[in-house]
Coordinates of C-alpha atoms in Angstrom, one line a residue:
M1 CA 86.7 124.0 66.5
N2 CA 88.4 127.3 67.5
I3 CA 91.7 128.0 69.8
L4 CA 89.3 129.0 72.4
E5 CA 87.3 125.7 72.7
A6 CA 90.3 123.8 72.4
L7 CA 92.5 125.1 74.6
L8 CA 89.3 124.9 77.0
L9 CA 89.2 121.1 76.3
L10 CA 92.8 120.5 76.4
C11 CA 92.6 122.2 80.2
L12 CA 89.8 120.0 81.3
L13 CA 91.6 116.9 79.9
I14 CA 94.6 118.1 81.6
V15 CA 92.6 118.0 84.9
I16 CA 91.0 114.5 84.4
S17 CA 95.1 113.4 83.7
A18 CA 95.6 114.8 87.1
F19 CA 93.3 113.6 89.0
V20 CA 93.7 109.8 87.6
S21 CA 97.9 110.6 88.3
C22 CA 97.0 111.1 91.9
S23 CA 94.8 108.8 92.7
E24 CA 97.6 106.5 91.0
L25 CA 99.9 107.5 93.5
A26 CA 97.8 108.3 96.6
L27 CA 96.2 105.0 96.8
A28 CA 99.6 103.0 95.7
S29 CA 101.7 104.6 98.6
A30 CA 99.2 105.4 101.9
R31 CA 100.4 103.3 104.4
K32 CA 98.4 100.8 105.7
I33 CA 99.1 101.9 109.7
K34 CA 98.4 105.4 109.3
L35 CA 95.2 104.2 107.6
Q36 CA 94.3 102.3 110.0
V37 CA 94.6 104.8 112.6
M38 CA 92.6 107.0 110.9
A39 CA 89.9 104.7 110.9
K40 CA 90.2 103.7 114.1
D41 CA 91.2 107.3 115.9
G42 CA 89.9 109.9 113.7
G43 CA 86.6 107.7 112.5
D44 CA 87.6 108.7 109.3
T45 CA 85.5 105.4 107.4
R46 CA 87.4 106.8 103.4
A47 CA 90.2 105.3 105.1
L48 CA 88.8 101.8 105.5
D49 CA 87.7 101.6 101.6
V50 CA 91.1 102.7 100.9
L51 CA 92.7 99.8 102.8
N52 CA 89.9 97.7 100.8
M53 CA 90.7 99.1 97.3
Q54 CA 94.9 98.2 98.2
Q55 CA 93.9 94.4 99.0
Q56 CA 92.5 94.6 95.5
P57 CA 93.8 97.1 93.2
G58 CA 93.2 95.1 90.1
S59 CA 89.9 97.6 89.3
F60 CA 91.5 101.2 90.4
I61 CA 94.8 100.2 88.1
T62 CA 92.4 99.3 85.7
V63 CA 90.6 102.6 85.5
V64 CA 93.8 104.6 86.1
Q65 CA 95.3 102.9 82.9
I66 CA 92.2 103.5 80.8
G67 CA 91.6 107.2 82.3
L68 CA 95.9 107.9 80.9
N69 CA 95.9 106.7 77.9
A70 CA 92.3 107.8 76.7
V71 CA 93.2 111.0 78.0
A72 CA 96.6 110.7 75.8
I73 CA 94.8 109.8 72.4
L74 CA 92.3 112.6 72.9
A75 CA 94.7 115.2 73.6
G76 CA 96.6 114.4 70.9
I77 CA 93.9 114.4 68.8
V78 CA 92.7 117.6 69.7
G79 CA 96.2 119.2 69.4
E80 CA 96.8 117.9 66.0
A81 CA 93.1 119.0 64.9
A82 CA 92.6 122.5 66.7
V83 CA 95.9 123.7 67.9
R84 CA 98.6 122.4 64.9
P85 CA 96.4 125.2 62.5
Y86 CA 96.6 127.6 64.9
F87 CA 100.6 126.8 64.8
D88 CA 100.3 126.8 60.7
G89 CA 99.0 130.0 60.0
L90 CA 101.6 131.8 62.3
L91 CA 103.9 130.3 60.4
A92 CA 102.5 130.0 57.2
N93 CA 105.3 132.2 55.5
A94 CA 108.1 130.4 56.8
G95 CA 108.0 128.1 54.0
S96 CA 108.3 124.5 53.4
W97 CA 109.8 123.5 57.1
G98 CA 106.7 125.8 58.4
S99 CA 104.4 122.6 58.6
T100 CA 107.4 120.3 60.5
V101 CA 107.2 123.4 62.7
A102 CA 104.1 123.7 63.8
S103 CA 103.9 120.3 64.4
L104 CA 106.9 120.6 66.7
L105 CA 105.4 123.3 68.6
T106 CA 102.2 121.1 69.0
F107 CA 103.7 118.1 70.3
M108 CA 106.0 120.2 73.0
L109 CA 102.7 122.5 73.9
V110 CA 100.5 119.3 74.7
T111 CA 103.7 117.1 75.6
G112 CA 105.4 119.7 78.2
S113 CA 101.7 120.7 79.5
F114 CA 100.5 117.2 80.1
I115 CA 103.8 116.1 81.8
L116 CA 104.1 119.1 84.1
I117 CA 100.7 120.1 85.2
A118 CA 98.9 116.8 84.8
D119 CA 101.6 114.1 86.1
L120 CA 104.6 115.6 87.8
M121 CA 103.0 118.4 90.2
P122 CA 99.9 115.7 91.2
K123 CA 102.1 112.9 91.8
R124 CA 104.5 115.3 93.8
V125 CA 101.8 116.1 96.0
A126 CA 100.5 112.5 96.3
M127 CA 103.8 111.5 97.4
T128 CA 104.5 114.5 99.9
H129 CA 100.4 113.8 101.5
P130 CA 100.0 110.1 100.6
E131 CA 97.3 109.5 102.8
A132 CA 95.5 112.5 103.2
V133 CA 94.9 112.5 99.3
A134 CA 94.0 109.1 99.2
V135 CA 91.4 109.4 101.2
R136 CA 89.9 112.5 99.7
I137 CA 90.2 110.8 96.1
V138 CA 88.8 107.3 97.2
R139 CA 85.4 108.1 96.8
P140 CA 85.5 109.5 93.5
M141 CA 87.4 106.6 92.5
M142 CA 85.1 104.1 93.1
F143 CA 82.5 105.6 91.2
L144 CA 84.4 105.7 88.3
I145 CA 85.2 101.8 89.1
F146 CA 81.1 101.7 88.9
I147 CA 80.8 103.9 86.2
L148 CA 83.7 101.8 83.8
K149 CA 82.7 98.5 85.4
P150 CA 82.5 97.0 82.4
L151 CA 85.7 97.8 80.6
I152 CA 87.1 96.8 83.7
L153 CA 85.9 93.5 84.0
I154 CA 86.9 92.5 80.4
F155 CA 90.9 93.9 81.4
D156 CA 91.0 93.0 84.7
G157 CA 89.5 89.5 83.7
L158 CA 91.8 89.1 80.8
A159 CA 94.8 90.5 83.4
N160 CA 94.0 88.1 86.0
A161 CA 93.8 85.5 83.2
I162 CA 97.3 86.0 82.1
F163 CA 98.4 86.2 85.8
K164 CA 97.1 83.3 86.9
L165 CA 98.4 81.3 83.9
F166 CA 101.9 82.2 85.4
K167 CA 101.1 81.6 88.9
I168 CA 101.4 85.4 89.9
S169 CA 99.7 86.3 92.9
T170 CA 97.9 89.6 92.7
V171 CA 96.8 89.8 96.6
R172 CA 99.0 93.1 98.4
Q173 CA 100.4 91.3 100.8
E174 CA 100.5 93.7 104.5
Q175 CA 102.9 91.4 106.5
L176 CA 105.0 93.6 108.8
T177 CA 108.6 92.3 109.5
S178 CA 111.0 92.6 112.5
E179 CA 113.2 94.4 109.6
D180 CA 110.5 96.6 108.9
I181 CA 109.9 97.7 112.2
Y182 CA 114.0 98.0 112.4
A183 CA 113.9 100.3 109.7
V184 CA 111.0 102.6 111.0
V185 CA 112.6 102.9 114.2
D186 CA 115.8 104.0 112.8
A187 CA 114.3 106.2 111.0
G188 CA 112.3 108.0 113.4
A189 CA 115.6 108.2 115.6
Q190 CA 117.2 110.2 112.2
A191 CA 114.3 112.2 112.4
G192 CA 114.6 113.2 116.2
V193 CA 111.0 111.6 116.8
L194 CA 112.5 109.1 119.2
K195 CA 115.1 109.8 121.3
E196 CA 118.6 107.8 121.4
Q197 CA 117.5 105.8 124.5
E198 CA 114.0 105.1 123.2
H199 CA 116.2 103.9 119.8
Y200 CA 118.2 101.6 122.3
L201 CA 115.2 100.3 124.2
I202 CA 113.3 99.0 121.3
E203 CA 116.4 97.5 119.6
N204 CA 117.4 95.5 122.6
I205 CA 113.5 94.6 123.2
F206 CA 113.9 93.1 119.6
D207 CA 116.7 91.2 120.9
M208 CA 115.7 89.4 123.2
Q209 CA 113.1 87.6 121.0
E210 CA 116.7 86.4 119.0
R211 CA 119.2 85.9 122.2
K212 CA 118.9 82.6 124.0
V213 CA 119.7 82.5 128.0
T214 CA 122.8 81.4 127.7
S215 CA 123.7 84.4 126.1
T216 CA 123.3 86.7 129.6
M217 CA 123.3 83.9 132.4
S218 CA 126.2 83.4 135.1
T219 CA 128.3 79.9 133.3
R220 CA 128.6 77.2 135.5
E221 CA 132.1 78.4 136.4
Y222 CA 130.8 80.4 138.4
I223 CA 128.0 79.2 140.2
V224 CA 128.6 79.5 143.6
Y225 CA 126.8 76.4 146.3
F226 CA 126.3 75.1 149.6
D227 CA 126.3 71.0 150.3
K228 CA 123.2 70.8 152.3
N229 CA 125.7 69.3 155.1
D230 CA 127.1 72.3 155.7
N231 CA 127.4 74.0 159.4
S232 CA 127.1 77.6 159.8
D233 CA 130.7 78.9 159.9
T234 CA 131.4 77.1 156.5
V235 CA 127.9 79.2 155.0
L236 CA 129.1 82.8 156.8
E237 CA 132.4 82.3 155.8
M238 CA 131.6 81.5 151.8
M239 CA 128.6 84.0 151.7
S240 CA 131.6 86.5 153.2
D241 CA 134.1 86.1 150.4
K242 CA 131.5 85.5 148.0
P243 CA 128.3 87.7 148.6
H244 CA 125.4 87.2 146.5
N245 CA 121.5 87.5 147.0
K246 CA 120.6 83.7 146.3
F247 CA 123.0 80.5 146.7
L248 CA 122.0 77.2 145.3
V249 CA 121.8 74.1 148.0
C250 CA 122.8 70.6 146.3
D251 CA 122.9 67.2 147.5
G252 CA 127.1 66.5 147.2
D253 CA 127.7 68.2 143.6
L254 CA 126.2 71.0 141.3
E255 CA 124.2 68.0 139.4
R256 CA 122.1 67.4 142.3
V257 CA 120.4 70.7 143.3
I258 CA 117.8 70.5 145.6
G259 CA 117.0 74.0 146.6
Y260 CA 118.2 77.8 146.9
I261 CA 118.2 80.0 149.9
E262 CA 118.0 83.9 149.9
S263 CA 121.0 85.4 152.0
H264 CA 118.9 88.0 153.6
T265 CA 116.7 85.2 155.1
L266 CA 119.2 83.1 156.0
L267 CA 121.3 85.7 157.6
T268 CA 118.4 86.9 159.9
L269 CA 118.0 83.2 161.0
F270 CA 121.2 82.9 161.9
L271 CA 120.4 86.0 163.8
K272 CA 118.0 84.6 166.0
E273 CA 118.7 80.7 166.0
K274 CA 123.0 79.8 166.2
D275 CA 122.4 76.7 164.1
V276 CA 120.2 76.7 161.0
R277 CA 120.6 73.6 158.5
L278 CA 120.4 74.6 154.8
T279 CA 117.5 71.9 154.7
D280 CA 115.5 74.0 156.8
K281 CA 111.9 74.7 155.1
R282 CA 111.8 78.2 156.5
V283 CA 115.1 79.4 154.5
L284 CA 115.7 76.8 151.5
R285 CA 113.1 77.2 148.3
K286 CA 112.2 75.4 145.2
V287 CA 114.0 76.1 142.3
L288 CA 113.3 76.9 139.0
F289 CA 114.6 74.8 136.2
I290 CA 114.2 76.2 132.4
P291 CA 116.4 74.8 129.0
D292 CA 119.2 76.4 127.5
T293 CA 117.4 76.5 124.4
L294 CA 114.8 79.3 125.5
S295 CA 114.8 83.2 124.6
L296 CA 115.4 85.3 127.2
Y297 CA 111.7 86.5 126.0
D298 CA 110.8 83.3 127.2
V299 CA 112.7 83.1 130.5
L300 CA 110.9 86.9 131.2
E301 CA 107.4 85.1 130.4
T302 CA 108.4 81.9 132.7
F303 CA 109.2 84.0 135.3
K304 CA 106.1 86.1 135.0
T305 CA 104.2 82.6 135.1
S306 CA 106.0 81.4 137.8
G307 CA 106.3 84.4 140.2
E308 CA 110.6 83.7 140.7
D309 CA 113.3 85.6 139.7
F310 CA 115.8 83.2 139.4
A311 CA 116.3 79.8 137.9
V312 CA 118.7 77.0 136.8
V313 CA 119.7 76.3 133.2
V314 CA 120.1 72.7 132.7
N315 CA 121.3 71.3 128.6
E316 CA 119.9 68.6 127.1
Y317 CA 121.7 66.2 129.4
A318 CA 120.1 67.5 132.4
L319 CA 123.9 69.0 133.1
V320 CA 123.9 72.6 135.2
V321 CA 125.2 74.8 132.5
G322 CA 124.4 78.1 134.5
V323 CA 122.2 80.4 137.0
V324 CA 120.0 83.3 135.3
T325 CA 118.2 85.9 137.4
L326 CA 115.6 88.7 136.3
K327 CA 118.0 91.2 136.5
D328 CA 120.3 89.3 134.1
V329 CA 117.7 89.5 131.4
M330 CA 116.3 93.0 132.2
S331 CA 120.1 94.2 132.1
I332 CA 119.8 93.1 127.8
V333 CA 117.0 95.2 127.7
M334 CA 118.4 98.1 130.0
G335 CA 122.2 97.6 128.8
E336 CA 124.3 100.6 129.3
L337 CA 121.2 103.3 130.5
V338 CA 121.9 101.7 133.7
N339 CA 124.9 101.8 135.9
T340 CA 126.7 98.6 136.9
E341 CA 129.3 97.5 138.8
E342 CA 130.5 95.1 136.8
E343 CA 133.2 96.1 134.2
P344 CA 132.0 96.2 130.8
Q345 CA 132.7 93.3 128.7
I346 CA 133.5 95.3 125.2
I347 CA 136.5 98.2 125.6
R348 CA 137.2 100.7 123.2
R349 CA 141.1 101.2 124.0
T350 CA 141.7 103.7 120.9
E351 CA 139.7 104.9 117.8
D352 CA 140.2 101.4 116.2
T353 CA 140.8 98.9 118.8
W354 CA 138.9 97.1 121.3
L355 CA 139.2 94.9 124.1
V356 CA 136.5 92.1 124.0
D357 CA 135.7 89.7 126.8
G358 CA 135.3 86.3 125.4
A359 CA 132.0 85.3 126.8
T360 CA 130.3 89.0 124.8
P361 CA 127.3 87.7 123.2
L362 CA 127.5 88.2 119.6
A363 CA 124.8 90.7 119.4
D364 CA 126.6 92.9 121.4
V365 CA 130.3 92.8 119.2
M366 CA 127.8 93.2 116.0
R367 CA 126.3 95.9 117.0
A368 CA 129.9 97.9 119.0
L369 CA 131.9 96.8 115.5
D370 CA 129.2 97.2 113.1
I371 CA 129.1 94.3 111.4
E372 CA 125.8 93.1 110.1
E373 CA 126.3 89.2 110.9
F374 CA 128.7 86.2 111.8
P375 CA 129.0 83.5 109.5
D376 CA 127.1 80.2 110.4
S377 CA 126.3 82.0 113.5
E378 CA 123.5 79.4 114.4
N379 CA 126.2 77.3 115.7
Y380 CA 127.6 79.7 118.5
E381 CA 126.7 82.4 120.7
T382 CA 129.7 84.2 121.9
I383 CA 132.6 86.1 120.4
A384 CA 134.6 82.9 122.0
G385 CA 132.5 80.4 120.4
F386 CA 132.8 82.2 117.0
M387 CA 137.1 82.1 117.5
M388 CA 136.7 78.4 118.5
Y389 CA 134.3 77.4 115.5
S390 CA 136.1 79.5 112.7
L391 CA 139.9 78.2 114.3
R392 CA 138.3 74.7 114.3
K393 CA 140.3 73.9 117.3
I394 CA 141.2 75.0 120.8
P395 CA 142.0 78.7 120.9
K396 CA 145.1 79.7 122.5
R397 CA 146.9 82.7 123.0
T398 CA 148.0 84.9 119.9
D399 CA 145.7 82.9 117.5
F400 CA 143.7 85.5 115.7
L401 CA 141.5 85.9 112.2
V402 CA 140.3 88.4 110.0
Y403 CA 136.9 88.8 109.2
A404 CA 134.4 91.9 108.0
G405 CA 138.1 94.5 108.2
Y406 CA 138.6 93.4 111.6
K407 CA 141.5 91.3 113.2
F408 CA 140.5 89.2 116.4
E409 CA 143.2 88.1 118.4
I410 CA 143.3 86.2 121.2
I411 CA 145.5 87.7 124.0
D412 CA 144.7 85.5 127.1
T413 CA 143.0 82.1 127.8
E414 CA 142.1 80.6 131.0
N415 CA 142.5 76.7 131.1
L416 CA 140.8 76.0 128.0
K417 CA 138.4 79.0 127.8
V418 CA 139.1 82.4 125.2
D419 CA 139.3 84.8 128.4
Q420 CA 139.9 88.4 126.3
L421 CA 140.5 89.2 122.5
L422 CA 142.1 92.2 121.1
V423 CA 139.8 93.3 118.0
S424 CA 141.5 95.8 115.5
K425 CA 140.1 97.4 112.9
Q426 CA 142.2 96.5 109.1
E427 CA 143.0 98.9 106.7
N428 CA 142.1 97.7 102.9
V429 CA 141.1 94.0 104.2
V430 CA 138.1 92.1 102.1
G431 CA 135.9 91.0 104.8
K432 CA 136.6 87.7 104.7
M433 CA 138.5 84.7 107.2

């Protein structure tokens, strides 16, 4: 074999190796979602072939390894048999070390060519455009799998037997988790594909599944209700002092709710009739009761099913713990994208200090302070709950603790309730309490 034939054969081996290397990376890194879109919207059946191959990758991995190893061995043989004699001739007058230099030059030429042209460049192309490359090479790869089926059965069978012996699954799992979606959304926001408002909305929608109704309801102490026997003057005076859209009607106390009234309906009747009883069927509406264990997503589904937009929240002892409206739930989704008359629960005073309402949900505190998690967070839902759980007592003013590089100090209490905290960033503090 002369040097020209050897170079042509080496070029052919480089092309084969490049195809195999490119196929390996493209088929392994092609994204399932994009392939599904290509198959469904673009009608490209090759994308389905790629998906099927990814589900059972044993055959194409075996072909890749057979191809790469066979080509590498053959390239070494060709280089040693045909290229080295050429360098030997050029270094014939170099003395005893000429043969060593010839072997070294042959190795560098063959290996360098394969690294650059057959490995590095194809894999970079496949990494940059994995789906486009995968759909183009999947059919030739399927043909190679068919041709090399006997060898594949042998090697793949041996590999499967070993995996089975050690109870290792070889089926590729493509279960998309919420963490995966968060990562995709964050990447989209950083790349400018998603606007800041869109990113904010998507994160809040996922929060609805995690957050309980108690994190956004109006708690028991803020509930304004009427007794069913209250007269018109009492009702009008209370509605004037504490204007709300809806009021509960009870039979004596808050544990015996008989329904609720809407302000505009009641006031309209008051204009027509001077004496309207709160138990009048024209104004009294049946109230919706929901447990305090529901997530905000469950509450939204309950509102949708019942056609209501107002509910009373009760605990496991059938005690009323709060009320929630559709507006309360949607405020979690819209958050700071909508203007509200209520004072925000987290106010940034300086670069390193925040005033935080004790009833602020943990999720909002984590987002504002960039804290990944709170310890044993399944035991409480608000920052006040975190303080009470961590201090192991009823908190009082000046009580504080340090966690995740922040100092949480109670600056105001009301009866036994933590009303407000001052959070300040601490320098050189390890994230421990």
